[in-house]
Amino acid sequence: MIYFDHNATTPLDERVVEAMLPYLTAFYGNPSSLYRMGRVVRSAIDTAREQVAALVDVQTSQIIFTSGGTEANNLALSQVQKDVLIATSAIEHPSINDFSNQWHNRHISIPVDNNGLVNMAAVSELVQQANKPGLVSVMLANNETGAIQNIEELADLLKSEQVLLHTDAVQAIGKIPVSFPKLSVDLMSLSSHKIYGPKGSGALVINKKLAITPQLIGGGQENGWRAGTENVAAIVGFGKAAELALADLALRSEHCLNLRLQLEEGLKTIANVTIFSEQVDRLPNTTQFSVQGIDGEMLLMQLDRKNIAVSSGSACASSGGKASTVLTAMGVANQTAKGAIRVSLGKDNTAEEVKQFITVLKSLLIKD
Ligand code: PLP
């Protein structure tokens, strides 16, 4: 099978499995237990915390382990009271936008331009109002188009405004360099399964000055900020995946970019193809495109029958025929948005697979 859906999830790296195994078998102790096995398990969590902290250039005290990106996003947004205004970009993941709509009483959507970049003038206007938001959330890289936002510029805008800035970096880590202090954000969400780690593991990274109001209250784990007996093997796996992502970042990113360029060169030999967010900085592994007059979900199923896995948009949006909210927010016409196919490449994909993909795609489109 040709797997081209790494923004949905990635396979576990063998080295990650190896690191996790002892904590699924011999070392089953509770990390809060004081005897030796408990201490061994605690120390494995400490190591993972160091590995994840290193990936985004922070201290270990700034990492709160969660059950993934969704929980990290929910936890970040719940740091402002329900009645305080919250502003999120129109292209955020549902764990940001649906959460804001349901949990917060006052939620504003920040518009994006045709390339999917946040309208900075709109943010600037928003924070100059007397009634400004308590928190702004803009993702670092989009899961569908791969478009990368200028978070540093946003942080600069908000610097003197006493507005918390959160970024969802779930799709960015392991693909581009991500430094929490360089981005000058207050909160950042991470997920393990997008970087060859296990599912159900992630982290919220926090500014040292913040004290977190927990959503899960109980045994005081994670500094009292996220209670519940730790999912030790998943945390250890996330740590190992983070270590590998940091060590191989340049290699993976160059490899994916070369494949993406090859892919896009091939796409451009097909008539009426639109590549979304093509004019702006994108993740090296991501291309979202549409062929005029073609239904994206139909094409996805046809590709599936040829053993090729791609996405027709966000995996989480299993849309029931609806156009992607990301593309709609970018002003893409409904028909074009419905034709969208996302290819997200990974470290183990090859030039031969890209070549095969283009050949199969052309054969399917000609048949149509
Ligand atoms: N944020 C973005 C941008 C995502 O793409 C995803 C997953 O698709 C998430 C958050 C949710 O992460 P998780 O699957 O770890 O809950």
Tab-separated table of C-alpha atoms and ligand atoms in Angstrom:
chain	number	residue	atom	x	y	z
A	1	MET	CA	0.000	0.000	0.000
A	2	ILE	CA	1.092	3.549	-0.689
A	3	TYR	CA	0.408	5.537	2.485
A	4	PHE	CA	0.138	9.270	1.765
A	5	ASP	CA	-1.873	10.382	4.821
A	6	HIS	CA	0.738	11.283	7.438
A	7	ASN	CA	-1.157	14.380	8.597
A	8	ALA	CA	-3.956	12.046	9.722
A	9	THR	CA	-1.572	9.767	11.553
A	10	THR	CA	1.823	8.099	11.179
A	11	PRO	CA	2.971	4.515	11.667
A	12	LEU	CA	4.882	3.817	14.881
A	13	ASP	CA	8.644	4.008	14.451
A	14	GLU	CA	10.186	0.641	15.392
A	15	ARG	CA	12.510	2.378	17.848
A	16	VAL	CA	9.456	3.886	19.536
A	17	VAL	CA	7.854	0.450	19.909
A	18	GLU	CA	11.097	-0.857	21.409
A	19	ALA	CA	11.221	1.995	23.916
A	20	MET	CA	7.586	1.433	24.915
A	21	LEU	CA	7.588	-2.345	25.315
A	22	PRO	CA	9.159	-2.586	28.805
A	23	TYR	CA	6.426	-0.267	30.125
A	24	LEU	CA	3.705	-2.504	28.686
A	25	THR	CA	5.271	-5.600	30.242
A	26	ALA	CA	7.843	-5.754	33.065
A	27	PHE	CA	7.586	-2.198	34.386
A	28	TYR	CA	3.878	-1.963	35.122
A	29	GLY	CA	4.248	-0.070	38.419
A	30	ASN	CA	2.408	3.134	39.167
A	31	PRO	CA	4.794	6.089	38.741
A	32	SER	CA	3.460	7.556	41.984
A	33	SER	CA	4.512	4.476	43.998
A	34	LEU	CA	7.525	5.002	46.207
A	35	TYR	CA	9.154	1.553	45.897
A	36	ARG	CA	11.769	0.744	43.307
A	37	MET	CA	9.517	-0.218	40.357
A	38	GLY	CA	7.488	2.957	40.812
A	39	ARG	CA	10.685	5.001	40.812
A	40	VAL	CA	11.939	3.313	37.618
A	41	VAL	CA	8.669	4.138	35.871
A	42	ARG	CA	8.737	7.716	37.203
A	43	SER	CA	12.230	8.139	35.828
A	44	ALA	CA	11.052	6.941	32.362
A	45	ILE	CA	8.416	9.700	32.412
A	46	ASP	CA	11.092	12.200	33.453
A	47	THR	CA	13.209	11.173	30.463
A	48	ALA	CA	10.245	11.528	28.099
A	49	ARG	CA	9.552	14.978	29.518
A	50	GLU	CA	13.153	15.971	28.761
A	51	GLN	CA	12.866	14.631	25.198
A	52	VAL	CA	9.607	16.476	24.469
A	53	ALA	CA	10.918	19.666	26.117
A	54	ALA	CA	14.047	19.533	23.925
A	55	LEU	CA	11.953	19.246	20.748
A	56	VAL	CA	10.347	22.654	21.363
A	57	ASP	CA	13.219	24.228	23.299
A	58	VAL	CA	11.652	24.572	26.773
A	59	GLN	CA	12.309	23.407	30.329
A	60	THR	CA	10.699	20.208	31.590
A	61	SER	CA	8.509	22.152	34.034
A	62	GLN	CA	6.716	23.626	31.012
A	63	ILE	CA	5.402	20.294	29.717
A	64	ILE	CA	1.998	18.912	30.755
A	65	PHE	CA	1.364	15.461	29.300
A	66	THR	CA	-2.167	14.969	27.953
A	67	SER	CA	-4.113	12.339	26.013
A	68	GLY	CA	-3.228	14.103	22.754
A	69	GLY	CA	-3.628	17.282	20.734
A	70	THR	CA	-7.375	17.500	21.311
A	71	GLU	CA	-7.036	17.532	25.099
A	72	ALA	CA	-4.109	19.964	24.932
A	73	ASN	CA	-6.207	22.332	22.804
A	74	ASN	CA	-9.229	22.037	25.126
A	75	LEU	CA	-7.018	22.605	28.183
A	76	ALA	CA	-5.376	25.668	26.613
A	77	LEU	CA	-8.662	27.334	25.705
A	78	SER	CA	-10.238	26.608	29.066
A	79	GLN	CA	-7.603	28.843	30.691
A	80	VAL	CA	-9.860	31.835	30.116
A	81	GLN	CA	-13.211	32.126	31.833
A	82	LYS	CA	-16.331	31.231	29.862
A	83	ASP	CA	-17.497	34.833	29.754
A	84	VAL	CA	-14.205	36.242	28.484
A	85	LEU	CA	-14.069	36.817	24.719
A	86	ILE	CA	-11.946	34.311	22.817
A	87	ALA	CA	-10.656	34.704	19.226
A	88	THR	CA	-9.608	31.762	17.052
A	89	SER	CA	-8.723	31.612	13.387
A	90	ALA	CA	-11.380	30.343	10.986
A	91	ILE	CA	-9.203	27.381	9.945
A	92	GLU	CA	-8.494	25.819	13.344
A	93	HIS	CA	-9.023	22.137	14.118
A	94	PRO	CA	-12.472	21.314	15.619
A	95	SER	CA	-10.805	20.779	19.019
A	96	ILE	CA	-10.304	24.561	18.951
A	97	ASN	CA	-13.270	25.928	17.033
A	98	ASP	CA	-15.992	23.521	18.140
A	99	PHE	CA	-14.684	23.701	21.719
A	100	SER	CA	-14.792	27.517	21.646
A	101	ASN	CA	-18.303	27.503	20.227
A	102	GLN	CA	-19.580	25.105	22.844
A	103	TRP	CA	-17.630	26.090	25.936
A	104	HIS	CA	-17.144	29.843	25.620
A	105	ASN	CA	-20.031	32.230	25.686
A	106	ARG	CA	-18.258	34.737	23.441
A	107	HIS	CA	-16.216	33.527	20.487
A	108	ILE	CA	-14.932	35.465	17.492
A	109	SER	CA	-13.545	33.879	14.332
A	110	ILE	CA	-10.458	35.539	12.807
A	111	PRO	CA	-10.661	35.573	8.988
A	112	VAL	CA	-7.932	34.201	6.695
A	113	ASP	CA	-6.935	35.283	3.177
A	114	ASN	CA	-7.045	33.228	-0.047
A	115	ASN	CA	-3.836	31.471	0.928
A	116	GLY	CA	-5.127	30.607	4.385
A	117	LEU	CA	-3.013	33.160	6.253
A	118	VAL	CA	-4.530	34.964	9.222
A	119	ASN	CA	-5.542	38.543	8.586
A	120	MET	CA	-3.180	40.456	10.902
A	121	ALA	CA	-5.092	43.715	10.460
A	122	ALA	CA	-8.203	41.996	11.823
A	123	VAL	CA	-6.257	40.806	14.883
A	124	SER	CA	-4.767	44.243	15.402
A	125	GLU	CA	-8.217	45.814	15.259
A	126	LEU	CA	-9.604	43.220	17.634
A	127	VAL	CA	-7.044	43.808	20.363
A	128	GLN	CA	-7.390	47.578	20.199
A	129	GLN	CA	-11.062	47.386	21.134
A	130	ALA	CA	-12.037	48.087	24.734
A	131	ASN	CA	-13.612	44.655	24.745
A	132	LYS	CA	-10.579	42.704	23.590
A	133	PRO	CA	-10.194	38.919	23.723
A	134	GLY	CA	-8.553	37.184	26.666
A	135	LEU	CA	-6.987	34.594	24.406
A	136	VAL	CA	-6.104	34.316	20.726
A	137	SER	CA	-5.527	30.900	19.167
A	138	VAL	CA	-3.883	30.471	15.757
A	139	MET	CA	-2.370	27.199	14.575
A	140	LEU	CA	1.274	27.106	13.497
A	141	ALA	CA	0.614	24.938	10.424
A	142	ASN	CA	-2.659	23.866	8.891
A	143	ASN	CA	-3.499	20.170	8.723
A	144	GLU	CA	-5.114	20.423	5.269
A	145	THR	CA	-3.124	22.926	3.217
A	146	GLY	CA	0.067	22.871	5.299
A	147	ALA	CA	0.111	26.706	5.290
A	148	ILE	CA	2.442	28.066	7.987
A	149	GLN	CA	1.312	31.140	9.944
A	150	ASN	CA	3.572	33.963	11.062
A	151	ILE	CA	3.123	33.355	14.790
A	152	GLU	CA	6.073	35.601	15.717
A	153	GLU	CA	4.378	38.565	14.055
A	154	LEU	CA	1.162	37.732	15.865
A	155	ALA	CA	2.994	37.533	19.195
A	156	ASP	CA	4.515	40.913	18.481
A	157	LEU	CA	1.075	42.372	17.895
A	158	LEU	CA	-0.221	40.980	21.172
A	159	LYS	CA	2.907	41.662	23.258
A	160	SER	CA	1.722	44.641	25.211
A	161	GLU	CA	-1.938	43.701	25.189
A	162	GLN	CA	-2.205	41.191	28.049
A	163	VAL	CA	-3.811	38.694	25.688
A	164	LEU	CA	-2.812	35.044	25.964
A	165	LEU	CA	-1.533	33.543	22.705
A	166	HIS	CA	-2.024	29.843	22.000
A	167	THR	CA	-0.739	27.951	18.986
A	168	ASP	CA	-1.669	24.459	17.874
A	169	ALA	CA	1.666	23.052	16.706
A	170	VAL	CA	0.379	19.484	16.249
A	171	GLN	CA	1.100	19.446	12.504
A	172	ALA	CA	4.282	21.495	12.681
A	173	ILE	CA	6.511	19.494	15.025
A	174	GLY	CA	8.795	17.017	13.342
A	175	LYS	CA	8.290	18.786	10.006
A	176	ILE	CA	9.679	22.289	10.603
A	177	PRO	CA	11.803	23.684	13.471
A	178	VAL	CA	9.540	24.730	16.351
A	179	SER	CA	10.895	26.808	19.234
A	180	PHE	CA	8.385	27.828	21.911
A	181	PRO	CA	10.510	30.785	23.152
A	182	LYS	CA	11.210	32.007	19.613
A	183	LEU	CA	7.511	32.043	18.772
A	184	SER	CA	6.811	33.954	22.026
A	185	VAL	CA	3.535	32.149	22.659
A	186	ASP	CA	1.983	31.393	26.056
A	187	LEU	CA	0.549	27.977	25.259
A	188	MET	CA	1.306	25.380	22.577
A	189	SER	CA	-0.319	22.018	21.787
A	190	LEU	CA	1.541	18.903	20.638
A	191	SER	CA	0.513	15.402	19.622
A	192	SER	CA	2.571	12.225	19.494
A	193	HIS	CA	0.882	10.252	16.714
A	194	LYS	CA	1.777	12.751	14.004
A	195	ILE	CA	5.502	12.172	14.651
A	196	TYR	CA	5.663	8.351	14.544
A	197	GLY	CA	4.702	8.058	18.219
A	198	PRO	CA	1.655	6.347	19.756
A	199	LYS	CA	-1.897	7.672	19.566
A	200	GLY	CA	-3.518	9.019	22.738
A	201	SER	CA	-0.461	10.967	23.860
A	202	GLY	CA	0.375	14.644	23.600
A	203	ALA	CA	1.294	17.699	25.617
A	204	LEU	CA	0.391	21.251	26.422
A	205	VAL	CA	3.490	23.442	26.625
A	206	ILE	CA	3.096	26.457	28.885
A	207	ASN	CA	4.789	29.739	29.571
A	208	LYS	CA	6.728	29.506	32.870
A	209	LYS	CA	4.678	32.278	34.412
A	210	LEU	CA	1.338	30.521	33.907
A	211	ALA	CA	-0.519	28.555	36.549
A	212	ILE	CA	-2.937	26.182	34.891
A	213	THR	CA	-6.568	25.598	35.848
A	214	PRO	CA	-7.013	21.839	35.362
A	215	GLN	CA	-9.850	20.158	33.506
A	216	LEU	CA	-9.133	16.806	35.164
A	217	ILE	CA	-8.953	16.945	38.942
A	218	GLY	CA	-7.837	14.057	41.094
A	219	GLY	CA	-4.525	12.602	42.236
A	220	GLY	CA	-2.392	15.649	41.560
A	221	GLN	CA	-0.359	14.223	38.668
A	222	GLU	CA	1.347	16.620	36.230
A	223	ASN	CA	1.844	19.216	38.930
A	224	GLY	CA	-1.885	19.121	39.705
A	225	TRP	CA	-2.630	20.474	36.228
A	226	ARG	CA	-3.799	17.205	34.658
A	227	ALA	CA	-4.764	14.462	37.075
A	228	GLY	CA	-4.959	10.750	36.276
A	229	THR	CA	-2.446	7.905	36.460
A	230	GLU	CA	-0.046	8.524	33.616
A	231	ASN	CA	-0.304	6.519	30.374
A	232	VAL	CA	3.317	5.544	30.898
A	233	ALA	CA	4.044	3.562	27.717
A	234	ALA	CA	2.399	6.237	25.546
A	235	ILE	CA	4.375	8.996	27.265
A	236	VAL	CA	7.626	7.040	26.869
A	237	GLY	CA	6.774	6.480	23.186
A	238	PHE	CA	6.023	10.173	22.682
A	239	GLY	CA	9.374	11.017	24.285
A	240	LYS	CA	11.280	8.652	22.000
A	241	ALA	CA	9.382	9.924	18.939
A	242	ALA	CA	10.240	13.514	19.941
A	243	GLU	CA	13.922	12.621	20.334
A	244	LEU	CA	13.990	11.041	16.867
A	245	ALA	CA	12.013	13.909	15.328
A	246	LEU	CA	14.562	16.400	16.627
A	247	ALA	CA	17.585	14.349	15.560
A	248	ASP	CA	16.207	13.693	12.045
A	249	LEU	CA	14.368	16.966	11.473
A	250	ALA	CA	16.551	18.307	8.650
A	251	LEU	CA	16.722	14.913	6.941
A	252	ARG	CA	12.980	14.248	7.097
A	253	SER	CA	12.056	17.724	6.043
A	254	GLU	CA	14.404	17.728	3.027
A	255	HIS	CA	13.263	14.247	1.997
A	256	CYS	CA	9.578	15.216	2.160
A	257	LEU	CA	10.150	18.503	0.348
A	258	ASN	CA	11.911	16.731	-2.537
A	259	LEU	CA	8.999	14.302	-2.847
A	260	ARG	CA	6.461	17.116	-2.614
A	261	LEU	CA	8.188	19.041	-5.395
A	262	GLN	CA	8.215	15.900	-7.545
A	263	LEU	CA	4.522	15.369	-6.772
A	264	GLU	CA	3.567	18.933	-7.627
A	265	GLU	CA	5.549	18.812	-10.850
A	266	GLY	CA	3.497	15.747	-11.776
A	267	LEU	CA	0.215	17.386	-10.747
A	268	LYS	CA	0.971	20.340	-12.977
A	269	THR	CA	1.005	18.071	-16.028
A	270	ILE	CA	-2.689	17.385	-15.344
A	271	ALA	CA	-5.216	19.882	-16.715
A	272	ASN	CA	-7.206	22.124	-14.355
A	273	VAL	CA	-5.368	21.319	-11.123
A	274	THR	CA	-5.371	23.899	-8.312
A	275	ILE	CA	-2.824	23.560	-5.504
A	276	PHE	CA	-4.064	25.340	-2.383
A	277	SER	CA	-1.890	27.824	-0.442
A	278	GLU	CA	0.750	27.448	-3.128
A	279	GLN	CA	1.903	31.051	-2.809
A	280	VAL	CA	2.878	30.816	0.884
A	281	ASP	CA	5.219	28.827	3.120
A	282	ARG	CA	3.846	25.335	3.606
A	283	LEU	CA	4.839	22.203	5.487
A	284	PRO	CA	7.378	20.308	3.396
A	285	ASN	CA	5.206	17.163	3.363
A	286	THR	CA	1.779	18.575	2.495
A	287	THR	CA	-0.027	19.254	-0.790
A	288	GLN	CA	-3.735	19.832	-1.043
A	289	PHE	CA	-5.116	20.060	-4.541
A	290	SER	CA	-8.312	19.893	-6.504
A	291	VAL	CA	-9.052	18.879	-10.090
A	292	GLN	CA	-11.822	20.969	-11.630
A	293	GLY	CA	-15.049	19.005	-12.021
A	294	ILE	CA	-13.862	15.998	-9.970
A	295	ASP	CA	-15.400	14.960	-6.637
A	296	GLY	CA	-12.669	14.543	-4.012
A	297	GLU	CA	-14.315	11.750	-2.041
A	298	MET	CA	-15.038	9.733	-5.198
A	299	LEU	CA	-11.422	10.120	-6.273
A	300	LEU	CA	-10.270	9.102	-2.784
A	301	MET	CA	-12.289	5.872	-3.037
A	302	GLN	CA	-10.936	5.155	-6.514
A	303	LEU	CA	-7.382	5.673	-5.242
A	304	ASP	CA	-8.179	3.400	-2.295
A	305	ARG	CA	-9.144	0.631	-4.719
A	306	LYS	CA	-5.655	1.050	-6.209
A	307	ASN	CA	-4.194	0.698	-2.695
A	308	ILE	CA	-3.291	4.349	-2.251
A	309	ALA	CA	-4.343	6.126	0.975
A	310	VAL	CA	-4.932	9.876	0.792
A	311	SER	CA	-7.404	12.194	2.459
A	312	SER	CA	-10.113	14.370	0.975
A	313	GLY	CA	-9.548	16.991	3.677
A	314	SER	CA	-9.180	16.693	7.415
A	315	ALA	CA	-9.516	13.105	8.688
A	316	CYS	CA	-11.487	14.360	11.654
A	317	ALA	CA	-14.074	16.054	9.466
A	318	SER	CA	-15.477	12.901	7.823
A	319	SER	CA	-17.629	15.399	6.174
A	320	GLY	CA	-20.721	13.701	4.810
A	321	GLY	CA	-20.220	15.411	1.468
A	322	LYS	CA	-19.615	18.891	2.922
A	323	ALA	CA	-16.806	21.051	1.598
A	324	SER	CA	-13.802	21.548	3.885
A	325	THR	CA	-14.300	24.404	6.336
A	326	VAL	CA	-10.649	25.371	5.875
A	327	LEU	CA	-11.014	25.842	2.120
A	328	THR	CA	-14.387	27.536	2.515
A	329	ALA	CA	-12.821	30.014	4.964
A	330	MET	CA	-10.144	30.703	2.325
A	331	GLY	CA	-12.873	31.712	-0.111
A	332	VAL	CA	-12.490	28.629	-2.323
A	333	ALA	CA	-15.648	27.973	-4.358
A	334	ASN	CA	-17.772	25.121	-3.037
A	335	GLN	CA	-17.327	22.916	-6.110
A	336	THR	CA	-13.540	23.321	-6.080
A	337	ALA	CA	-13.373	22.693	-2.326
A	338	LYS	CA	-15.410	19.498	-2.728
A	339	GLY	CA	-12.775	18.237	-5.141
A	340	ALA	CA	-9.963	18.573	-2.622
A	341	ILE	CA	-7.469	15.777	-2.100
A	342	ARG	CA	-4.741	16.029	0.535
A	343	VAL	CA	-1.477	14.181	0.108
A	344	SER	CA	0.696	14.204	3.218
A	345	LEU	CA	4.051	12.537	2.803
A	346	GLY	CA	6.219	10.834	5.389
A	347	LYS	CA	9.810	9.858	6.085
A	348	ASP	CA	9.449	6.380	4.557
A	349	ASN	CA	7.765	7.390	1.295
A	350	THR	CA	9.816	7.092	-1.897
A	351	ALA	CA	10.153	8.815	-5.262
A	352	GLU	CA	8.877	5.596	-6.870
A	353	GLU	CA	5.634	5.854	-4.861
A	354	VAL	CA	5.135	9.457	-5.963
A	355	LYS	CA	5.693	8.403	-9.578
A	356	GLN	CA	3.162	5.587	-9.222
A	357	PHE	CA	0.654	7.942	-7.628
A	358	ILE	CA	0.817	10.356	-10.555
A	359	THR	CA	0.457	7.499	-13.050
A	360	VAL	CA	-2.588	6.071	-11.235
A	361	LEU	CA	-4.138	9.512	-10.775
A	362	LYS	CA	-3.801	10.258	-14.484
A	363	SER	CA	-5.323	6.918	-15.437
A	364	LEU	CA	-8.316	7.536	-13.141
A	365	LEU	CA	-8.870	11.053	-14.426
A	366	ILE	CA	-8.664	10.026	-18.071
A	367	LYS	CA	-11.226	7.266	-17.448
A	368	ASP	CA	-13.563	9.893	-16.037
B	1	PLP	N1	-4.776	19.831	15.920
B	1	PLP	C1	-4.511	19.562	14.634
B	1	PLP	C2	-4.041	20.660	13.738
B	1	PLP	C3	-4.672	18.264	14.138
B	1	PLP	O1	-4.406	18.008	12.860
B	1	PLP	C4	-5.116	17.250	15.022
B	1	PLP	C5	-5.340	15.872	14.548
B	1	PLP	O2	-5.692	15.622	13.422
B	1	PLP	C6	-5.372	17.589	16.358
B	1	PLP	C7	-5.189	18.899	16.767
B	1	PLP	C8	-5.857	16.570	17.350
B	1	PLP	O3	-4.792	15.807	17.843
B	1	PLP	P1	-5.084	14.369	18.498
B	1	PLP	O4	-5.465	13.458	17.384
B	1	PLP	O5	-3.788	13.987	19.148
B	1	PLP	O6	-6.169	14.549	19.502
